[in-house]
Amino acid sequence: MAFLKPKIPLECTSFMKLKYHIKTYGCQMNYSDTERVMTVLEKMGYEPVNHYEKADLVILNTCMVKKSSESRIYGLGEPFKKLKEQNPRLKIGITGCMIHKDTGLRGESKEKVFQRMESVDFVFRIKDLMHLPDMLHKMHHMDGADEVSEMKSYFHINPKITNLTQVFIPIMSGCNNFCSYCIVPYSRGRNESRDIAEIMDEVEKMAKRGATEVNFVGQNVNTYDPTDADTGSSDSPFTQLLRKVDAVPGIRRIRFYTVHPQDMGDDVIALYGGLKSMVPHLHLPIQSGSNSCLKRMNRHYSVERFKELINKLRARIPTISISTDIITGFCGETEEEFMGSLNLIKDCKIDLVYVSKYSQRDGTLAARSMKDDVPYEVKKERFEQVTEAMKEVSEEYLKQFVGQTVEVLVEKVEKGYASGKIPEFKLCRFKADNPKLVGQYVNVKVDKAMEWCLEGEPV
Ligand code: SF4
């Protein structure tokens, strides 16, 4: 549910054009959710602005994966207090992973948020987005968006598309896995999947408007479980969805985040090199290269299983790019366990690692039952070792493209360069200053591989 702080003064503002600003933290799922929040606000008559200071409504779409994100959000308490003195109309709302269902589970309850950040006026779980218009009506007397309030789930709210070429579409929300360090099952609740028909409708509409790259987002896309999948098929529902999207005219690239090594099926692997739009890149989060550490993390697979998946993927596409997540210094992580992670990066040639130093999240199993006992300096040192190992693999991986022609989907043009991703999710740039290149596919002959980026000439 959504919660308003008691005694919010009512203001008669229906005659004014009020301005909103949303700050998004964390993963692509949050960015995709923000696009839905924008739709609701703009249906109600709010106008977007690019900074808090110009806004009458600020919404923070939060992430709890890293302690630093949480601290940054609480750090905004004082500045917001001052802004409110200058603009009495200003209301502050929080959504995202910081907000839990008030179930009695430990964690960042609404009371705690209100207590630690006095300037916050309301909080809502993203899945209760349909109730946001009612709350805003009480605070700002804004009307409109009746159709939003009547919708049965936030998935039914069309996103405001900020990037017409590359679209992010949530296919599910929540997670049933309860990894011991993770807050998501408490903040987003259990798995909830959108029907295939509804997703296809969104994809087709986007493709007609110019989308060519579809990014599916969900906490564990391999457990996608809609009500309208073909139960007689040997393909999993996720594979059924991927096949349908591949057939949509105009769609050239499909990416998805995130898969889980425990649930990744052979039917999905078989699509690599099979479906024309499956990109040769997979993000497969391992978190630790040690089976004993994985056990404490409540991740139900082994390092051997992870390696087997990679071998199967490379048997289909030898040059596939594999990225992963690693946490350094998880509760009780020994030097030997850490070496498992470090060696895994080198042995499996993981060319991109999203590495984070473990920090305890209130409300998780690890916070309740394990000691955060690896000193910060050790976590940091291990973090740096992982980064170094990844750099070496990445540089080696990028070198293979020198002399080859790659297809770049241009994302930005600035400082004399156009840049964007190749199908393998690597950045490539070339000299250009025409902003109209954004959203275009350009073939580039690579003449240089730098640390994190390729460079070449259009051909
Ligand atoms: S799979 Fe684990 S880490 Fe990922 S969202 Fe679910 S509980 Fe969190």
Coordinates of C-alpha atoms and ligand atoms in Angstrom, one line a residue:
M1 CA 0.0 0.0 0.0
A2 CA 0.9 3.6 -0.3
F3 CA 1.2 5.8 2.8
L4 CA 0.8 9.5 3.4
K5 CA 2.5 11.1 6.4
P6 CA -0.4 12.3 8.7
K7 CA -1.5 16.0 8.7
I8 CA -0.4 17.0 5.2
P9 CA -1.7 20.5 4.7
L10 CA -4.1 20.7 1.7
E11 CA -3.3 23.4 -0.9
C12 CA -5.5 24.6 -3.7
T13 CA -3.1 24.2 -6.6
S14 CA -5.4 22.8 -9.3
F15 CA -5.1 26.0 -11.4
M16 CA -1.3 25.8 -11.5
K17 CA 1.0 23.8 -13.7
L18 CA 3.1 21.9 -11.1
K19 CA 6.5 20.6 -11.9
Y20 CA 8.0 17.2 -11.0
H21 CA 11.4 15.7 -10.9
I22 CA 12.2 12.0 -10.5
K23 CA 15.6 10.8 -9.4
T24 CA 16.3 7.1 -10.2
Y25 CA 18.8 4.9 -8.5
G26 CA 19.9 1.3 -9.2
C27 CA 19.1 -1.2 -11.9
Q28 CA 17.3 -1.1 -15.2
M29 CA 14.1 -2.3 -13.5
N30 CA 14.0 1.0 -11.6
Y31 CA 14.6 3.0 -14.7
S32 CA 11.8 1.2 -16.4
D33 CA 9.5 1.7 -13.4
T34 CA 10.3 5.5 -13.5
E35 CA 9.0 5.7 -17.1
R36 CA 5.6 4.4 -15.7
V37 CA 5.6 6.9 -12.9
M38 CA 6.3 9.7 -15.4
T39 CA 3.2 8.6 -17.4
V40 CA 1.0 8.9 -14.3
L41 CA 2.3 12.3 -13.3
E42 CA 2.0 13.7 -16.8
K43 CA -1.6 12.4 -17.1
M44 CA -2.3 14.4 -14.0
G45 CA -0.9 17.5 -15.5
Y46 CA 2.6 17.7 -13.9
E47 CA 5.4 18.9 -16.1
P48 CA 8.9 17.4 -15.9
V49 CA 11.9 19.5 -14.8
N50 CA 15.5 18.5 -14.7
H51 CA 16.4 19.5 -11.1
Y52 CA 14.9 19.2 -7.6
E53 CA 15.2 22.9 -7.1
K54 CA 12.7 23.7 -9.8
A55 CA 10.2 21.0 -8.7
D56 CA 6.9 21.0 -6.7
L57 CA 7.1 17.3 -6.5
V58 CA 10.2 15.1 -6.1
I59 CA 10.1 11.3 -6.3
L60 CA 13.1 9.3 -5.4
N61 CA 13.0 5.8 -7.0
T62 CA 15.4 4.1 -4.6
C63 CA 17.8 1.1 -4.6
M64 CA 19.0 -0.8 -1.6
V65 CA 21.6 -3.0 -3.2
K66 CA 24.5 -0.8 -2.0
K67 CA 24.7 1.0 1.4
S68 CA 26.0 4.1 -0.5
S69 CA 22.7 4.4 -2.4
E70 CA 20.8 4.4 0.9
S71 CA 23.1 6.9 2.5
R72 CA 22.8 9.2 -0.5
I73 CA 19.1 9.2 -0.2
Y74 CA 19.1 10.0 3.5
G75 CA 21.7 12.6 2.8
L76 CA 19.1 14.5 0.8
G77 CA 16.9 15.0 3.9
E78 CA 18.5 18.4 4.9
P79 CA 18.7 19.9 1.4
F80 CA 15.0 19.0 0.9
K81 CA 14.1 20.6 4.2
K82 CA 15.7 23.9 3.0
L83 CA 14.0 23.6 -0.4
K84 CA 10.6 23.2 1.4
E85 CA 11.2 26.5 3.2
Q86 CA 11.6 28.2 -0.1
N87 CA 8.8 26.4 -1.8
P88 CA 5.9 25.4 0.6
R89 CA 4.2 23.5 -2.3
L90 CA 7.1 21.0 -2.5
K91 CA 6.2 17.4 -1.7
I92 CA 8.7 14.6 -1.5
G93 CA 7.9 11.0 -2.1
I94 CA 9.9 7.8 -2.0
T95 CA 9.3 4.5 -3.9
G96 CA 11.6 1.6 -5.0
C97 CA 13.5 -1.0 -3.0
M98 CA 13.6 1.1 0.2
I99 CA 9.9 0.7 0.7
H100 CA 8.5 -2.5 2.1
K101 CA 5.1 -3.9 2.5
D102 CA 4.2 -3.3 6.1
T103 CA 4.2 -6.9 7.0
G104 CA 6.1 -6.8 10.2
L105 CA 9.2 -8.0 8.5
R106 CA 12.2 -6.1 9.6
G107 CA 13.5 -3.5 7.2
E108 CA 13.1 0.1 6.1
S109 CA 9.5 0.5 7.2
K110 CA 7.5 3.7 6.3
E111 CA 7.8 4.9 9.9
K112 CA 11.6 4.6 9.8
V113 CA 11.8 6.5 6.5
F114 CA 9.5 9.3 7.9
Q115 CA 11.6 9.3 11.1
R116 CA 15.0 9.5 9.4
M117 CA 13.9 11.9 6.7
E118 CA 11.4 14.4 8.1
S119 CA 11.0 16.1 4.7
V120 CA 9.4 13.0 3.1
D121 CA 5.7 13.4 2.7
F122 CA 4.7 10.0 1.3
V123 CA 6.0 6.6 0.4
F124 CA 4.5 4.0 -2.0
R125 CA 5.6 0.6 -3.3
I126 CA 6.0 0.6 -7.0
K127 CA 3.4 -2.1 -7.4
D128 CA 0.9 0.4 -5.8
L129 CA 1.6 3.0 -8.4
M130 CA -2.1 3.0 -9.3
H131 CA -2.8 4.7 -6.0
L132 CA -0.4 7.6 -6.5
P133 CA -3.0 9.8 -8.2
D134 CA -5.2 9.6 -5.0
M135 CA -2.4 10.6 -2.8
L136 CA -1.3 13.5 -5.0
H137 CA -4.9 14.7 -5.3
K138 CA -4.9 15.0 -1.5
M139 CA -1.6 17.0 -1.5
H140 CA -1.8 19.1 -4.5
H141 CA -5.4 18.9 -5.5
M142 CA -4.4 17.6 -8.9
D143 CA -7.1 15.8 -10.9
G144 CA -6.9 13.4 -13.8
A145 CA -5.5 10.0 -14.2
D146 CA -8.7 8.4 -13.2
E147 CA -8.0 5.6 -15.7
V148 CA -4.7 4.9 -13.8
S149 CA -6.5 4.4 -10.5
E150 CA -8.8 1.9 -12.1
M151 CA -6.0 -0.2 -13.4
K152 CA -5.5 -3.5 -11.7
S153 CA -1.7 -3.5 -11.7
Y154 CA 1.1 -1.1 -12.4
F155 CA 2.2 -3.2 -15.4
H156 CA -1.0 -1.9 -17.2
I157 CA 0.3 1.7 -17.1
N158 CA 2.0 2.5 -20.3
P159 CA 5.5 3.9 -19.8
K160 CA 6.6 7.4 -21.0
I161 CA 9.3 6.4 -23.5
T162 CA 12.4 8.5 -23.1
N163 CA 14.5 6.5 -25.6
L164 CA 12.5 5.5 -28.7
T165 CA 15.1 3.0 -30.1
Q166 CA 16.0 1.0 -27.0
V167 CA 13.1 0.2 -24.8
F168 CA 13.0 -1.4 -21.3
I169 CA 10.0 -3.6 -20.7
P170 CA 9.3 -5.3 -17.3
I171 CA 8.0 -8.8 -17.8
M172 CA 7.8 -9.7 -14.2
S173 CA 8.4 -8.2 -10.8
G174 CA 9.4 -9.6 -7.4
C175 CA 11.4 -12.6 -6.5
N176 CA 10.9 -15.9 -4.7
N177 CA 14.6 -16.7 -4.1
F178 CA 15.5 -14.9 -0.8
C179 CA 19.2 -14.7 -1.4
S180 CA 20.4 -14.0 2.1
Y181 CA 21.9 -10.6 1.3
C182 CA 19.0 -9.3 -0.8
I183 CA 16.1 -7.0 0.1
V184 CA 14.2 -7.4 -3.2
P185 CA 11.8 -10.2 -2.1
Y186 CA 10.8 -7.9 0.9
S187 CA 10.4 -4.7 -1.1
R188 CA 8.9 -6.0 -4.3
G189 CA 7.2 -9.1 -3.0
R190 CA 6.9 -12.5 -4.7
N191 CA 7.2 -13.2 -8.5
E192 CA 4.4 -11.7 -10.5
S193 CA 4.5 -12.2 -14.3
R194 CA 2.8 -10.2 -17.0
D195 CA 0.9 -12.1 -19.7
I196 CA 2.6 -12.7 -23.0
A197 CA -0.3 -11.1 -24.9
E198 CA 0.1 -7.8 -22.9
I199 CA 3.9 -7.7 -23.4
M200 CA 3.6 -8.4 -27.1
D201 CA 1.1 -5.6 -27.4
E202 CA 3.6 -3.3 -25.8
V203 CA 6.5 -4.5 -28.0
E204 CA 4.5 -4.2 -31.2
K205 CA 3.4 -0.7 -30.3
M206 CA 7.0 0.3 -29.5
A207 CA 8.3 -1.3 -32.7
K208 CA 5.8 0.8 -34.7
R209 CA 7.2 3.9 -33.0
G210 CA 10.7 3.0 -33.9
A211 CA 12.0 0.7 -31.2
T212 CA 14.6 -1.8 -32.5
E213 CA 16.2 -3.0 -29.3
V214 CA 14.0 -4.6 -26.6
N215 CA 15.4 -5.0 -23.1
F216 CA 13.3 -7.3 -20.9
V217 CA 13.7 -6.7 -17.2
G218 CA 12.7 -8.8 -14.2
Q219 CA 14.5 -10.1 -11.1
N220 CA 14.7 -13.6 -12.4
V221 CA 13.5 -13.8 -16.0
N222 CA 13.9 -17.6 -16.1
T223 CA 11.1 -18.0 -13.7
Y224 CA 8.7 -15.9 -15.9
D225 CA 5.3 -17.6 -15.5
P226 CA 2.4 -15.9 -17.3
T227 CA -1.1 -17.2 -17.3
D228 CA -1.3 -17.4 -21.1
A229 CA 1.8 -19.5 -21.9
D230 CA 1.4 -22.6 -24.1
T231 CA 1.5 -25.3 -21.4
G232 CA 1.7 -28.1 -24.1
S233 CA 5.0 -26.6 -25.4
S234 CA 8.4 -28.0 -24.5
D235 CA 9.7 -24.4 -24.4
S236 CA 9.6 -22.5 -21.2
P237 CA 7.3 -19.5 -21.1
F238 CA 10.3 -17.2 -21.4
T239 CA 11.5 -19.0 -24.5
Q240 CA 8.0 -18.7 -26.0
L241 CA 8.1 -14.9 -25.3
L242 CA 11.6 -14.5 -26.9
R243 CA 10.5 -16.4 -30.1
K244 CA 7.4 -14.2 -30.5
V245 CA 9.4 -11.0 -30.0
D246 CA 12.1 -12.1 -32.5
A247 CA 9.3 -12.3 -35.1
V248 CA 8.2 -8.7 -34.7
P249 CA 9.1 -6.7 -37.7
G250 CA 11.8 -4.1 -36.9
I251 CA 13.2 -5.8 -33.7
R252 CA 16.9 -6.3 -34.2
R253 CA 18.2 -6.9 -30.7
I254 CA 16.8 -8.6 -27.6
R255 CA 18.6 -8.3 -24.3
F256 CA 17.3 -9.4 -20.9
Y257 CA 18.2 -8.8 -17.2
T258 CA 18.5 -10.8 -15.0
V259 CA 18.9 -14.5 -15.3
H260 CA 19.7 -16.8 -12.4
P261 CA 22.2 -19.7 -12.9
Q262 CA 19.9 -21.9 -10.9
D263 CA 17.0 -21.5 -13.4
M264 CA 18.7 -20.9 -16.7
G265 CA 17.3 -23.6 -19.0
D266 CA 18.8 -25.3 -22.1
D267 CA 15.8 -24.1 -24.1
V268 CA 17.0 -20.5 -23.6
I269 CA 20.6 -21.4 -24.4
A270 CA 19.5 -23.1 -27.6
L271 CA 18.2 -19.7 -28.8
Y272 CA 21.7 -18.3 -29.0
G273 CA 22.8 -18.4 -32.6
G274 CA 19.3 -19.6 -33.4
L275 CA 17.1 -16.4 -33.1
K276 CA 18.3 -13.6 -35.3
S277 CA 17.8 -10.9 -32.6
M278 CA 19.4 -12.7 -29.6
V279 CA 22.5 -10.7 -28.9
P280 CA 25.8 -12.6 -28.2
H281 CA 26.0 -11.3 -24.6
L282 CA 24.6 -12.7 -21.4
H283 CA 24.7 -11.3 -17.9
L284 CA 24.9 -14.3 -15.6
P285 CA 25.3 -13.2 -12.0
I286 CA 27.4 -15.7 -9.9
Q287 CA 28.0 -13.4 -6.8
S288 CA 30.8 -15.7 -5.5
G289 CA 33.2 -18.3 -7.0
S290 CA 33.0 -20.4 -3.9
N291 CA 30.4 -23.1 -3.2
S292 CA 30.5 -22.6 0.6
C293 CA 30.0 -18.8 0.2
L294 CA 27.1 -19.4 -2.3
K295 CA 25.5 -21.6 0.3
R296 CA 25.6 -18.9 2.9
M297 CA 24.3 -16.5 0.3
N298 CA 21.3 -18.9 -0.2
R299 CA 22.1 -19.2 -3.9
H300 CA 21.1 -22.8 -4.9
Y301 CA 23.7 -23.6 -7.6
S302 CA 27.3 -24.5 -7.7
V303 CA 30.4 -23.0 -9.4
E304 CA 30.5 -26.1 -11.5
R305 CA 26.9 -25.5 -12.7
F306 CA 27.9 -21.9 -13.6
K307 CA 30.9 -23.2 -15.6
E308 CA 28.7 -25.8 -17.4
L309 CA 26.3 -23.0 -18.5
I310 CA 29.1 -21.0 -19.9
N311 CA 30.5 -24.0 -21.8
K312 CA 27.1 -24.6 -23.3
L313 CA 26.8 -21.0 -24.3
R314 CA 30.3 -20.9 -25.8
A315 CA 29.6 -24.1 -27.7
R316 CA 26.8 -22.2 -29.5
I317 CA 28.7 -18.8 -29.8
P318 CA 32.4 -19.1 -29.1
T319 CA 32.9 -15.3 -28.9
I320 CA 29.8 -14.6 -26.7
S321 CA 30.4 -11.9 -24.1
I322 CA 29.7 -13.0 -20.5
S323 CA 29.2 -10.5 -17.7
T324 CA 28.5 -11.3 -14.0
D325 CA 28.1 -9.8 -10.5
I326 CA 30.6 -10.5 -7.7
I327 CA 30.2 -9.4 -4.1
T328 CA 33.5 -9.1 -2.2
G329 CA 33.7 -9.6 1.6
F330 CA 30.3 -11.3 2.2
C331 CA 29.8 -12.5 5.7
G332 CA 32.6 -14.9 6.7
E333 CA 34.3 -14.8 3.2
T334 CA 37.8 -16.4 3.7
E335 CA 40.8 -15.7 1.5
E336 CA 40.4 -19.1 -0.1
E337 CA 36.7 -18.4 -0.9
F338 CA 37.7 -15.1 -2.4
M339 CA 40.4 -16.7 -4.5
G340 CA 37.5 -18.8 -6.0
S341 CA 35.9 -15.7 -7.3
L342 CA 39.1 -14.2 -8.6
N343 CA 40.1 -17.4 -10.4
L344 CA 36.7 -17.8 -11.9
I345 CA 36.9 -14.5 -13.7
K346 CA 40.2 -15.5 -15.3
D347 CA 39.3 -19.2 -15.9
C348 CA 35.9 -18.4 -17.4
K349 CA 37.1 -15.2 -19.2
I350 CA 34.4 -13.0 -17.7
D351 CA 34.8 -9.8 -19.6
L352 CA 32.6 -7.5 -17.5
V353 CA 32.1 -7.8 -13.7
Y354 CA 29.7 -5.6 -11.7
V355 CA 31.6 -5.8 -8.4
S356 CA 30.4 -4.6 -5.1
K357 CA 31.7 -4.6 -1.5
Y358 CA 29.2 -6.4 0.7
S359 CA 27.2 -4.1 3.0
Q360 CA 24.5 -5.3 5.3
R361 CA 20.9 -4.5 4.4
D362 CA 18.5 -4.4 7.4
G363 CA 15.7 -6.9 7.1
T364 CA 17.7 -9.6 5.1
L365 CA 18.5 -13.0 6.3
A366 CA 22.2 -12.2 6.4
A367 CA 21.6 -9.1 8.6
R368 CA 19.5 -11.2 11.0
S369 CA 21.7 -14.3 11.3
M370 CA 25.3 -13.6 10.1
K371 CA 28.1 -11.4 11.1
D372 CA 29.4 -8.7 8.7
D373 CA 32.9 -9.7 9.8
V374 CA 35.2 -9.0 6.8
P375 CA 37.0 -5.7 7.5
Y376 CA 36.2 -2.9 5.1
E377 CA 39.8 -2.7 4.0
V378 CA 39.8 -6.3 3.0
K379 CA 36.5 -5.9 1.1
K380 CA 38.1 -3.0 -0.7
E381 CA 41.3 -4.8 -1.5
R382 CA 39.4 -7.7 -2.9
F383 CA 37.2 -5.3 -4.9
E384 CA 40.3 -3.9 -6.5
Q385 CA 41.7 -7.3 -7.3
V386 CA 38.5 -8.3 -9.0
T387 CA 38.5 -5.0 -11.0
E388 CA 42.1 -5.7 -12.1
A389 CA 41.4 -9.2 -13.2
M390 CA 38.4 -8.1 -15.1
K391 CA 40.4 -5.3 -16.9
E392 CA 42.9 -7.9 -18.2
V393 CA 40.2 -10.2 -19.5
S394 CA 38.2 -7.3 -21.0
E395 CA 41.2 -5.9 -22.8
E396 CA 42.0 -9.3 -24.3
Y397 CA 38.3 -9.7 -25.3
L398 CA 38.2 -6.3 -27.0
K399 CA 41.4 -7.0 -29.0
Q400 CA 39.6 -9.6 -31.1
F401 CA 37.5 -6.9 -32.8
V402 CA 40.4 -4.9 -34.2
G403 CA 40.3 -5.1 -38.0
Q404 CA 36.6 -6.3 -37.9
T405 CA 33.5 -4.4 -38.8
V406 CA 31.0 -4.1 -36.0
E407 CA 27.5 -2.8 -35.8
V408 CA 27.0 0.1 -33.4
L409 CA 23.6 1.3 -32.2
V410 CA 24.4 4.9 -31.5
E411 CA 23.3 6.1 -28.1
K412 CA 24.9 9.6 -27.9
V413 CA 26.9 12.1 -29.9
E414 CA 29.1 14.4 -27.9
K415 CA 32.6 16.0 -27.9
G416 CA 33.1 15.0 -31.5
Y417 CA 32.3 11.3 -31.1
A418 CA 29.3 9.1 -31.7
S419 CA 29.1 6.1 -29.4
G420 CA 27.0 3.1 -28.7
K421 CA 27.0 -0.6 -28.0
I422 CA 27.9 -3.4 -30.4
P423 CA 25.8 -6.6 -30.0
E424 CA 28.3 -8.0 -27.5
F425 CA 27.4 -5.0 -25.2
K426 CA 30.8 -3.3 -25.7
L427 CA 31.1 0.4 -26.3
C428 CA 32.4 1.5 -29.6
R429 CA 32.9 5.1 -30.8
F430 CA 33.8 6.9 -34.0
K431 CA 34.3 10.5 -35.0
A432 CA 31.0 12.3 -35.7
D433 CA 29.0 15.3 -34.7
N434 CA 25.6 14.8 -36.2
P435 CA 23.0 14.3 -33.3
K436 CA 20.7 12.6 -35.8
L437 CA 22.9 9.5 -35.6
V438 CA 21.3 8.7 -32.2
G439 CA 19.2 5.6 -32.7
Q440 CA 20.9 4.7 -36.0
Y441 CA 22.8 1.5 -36.6
V442 CA 26.3 2.3 -38.1
N443 CA 28.8 -0.3 -39.3
V444 CA 32.3 0.6 -38.0
K445 CA 35.6 -0.9 -38.9
V446 CA 37.5 -1.1 -35.6
D447 CA 41.1 0.1 -35.6
K448 CA 41.8 0.5 -31.9
A449 CA 40.8 -1.4 -28.7
M450 CA 41.1 0.7 -25.6
E451 CA 40.6 -0.3 -22.0
W452 CA 36.8 -0.2 -22.1
C453 CA 36.0 0.9 -25.6
L454 CA 36.6 0.2 -29.3
E455 CA 37.3 2.9 -31.8
G456 CA 37.1 2.9 -35.6
E457 CA 35.8 4.5 -38.8
P458 CA 32.3 4.1 -40.3
V459 CA 32.3 2.0 -43.4
Ligands
SF4_1 S1 17.6 -13.8 -7.2 FE1 18.4 -13.3 -5.2 S2 19.6 -11.4 -5.6 FE2 18.2 -11.6 -7.3 S3 16.4 -10.4 -6.7 FE3 16.0 -12.5 -6.1 S4 16.7 -12.6 -3.9 FE4 17.6 -10.7 -4.9

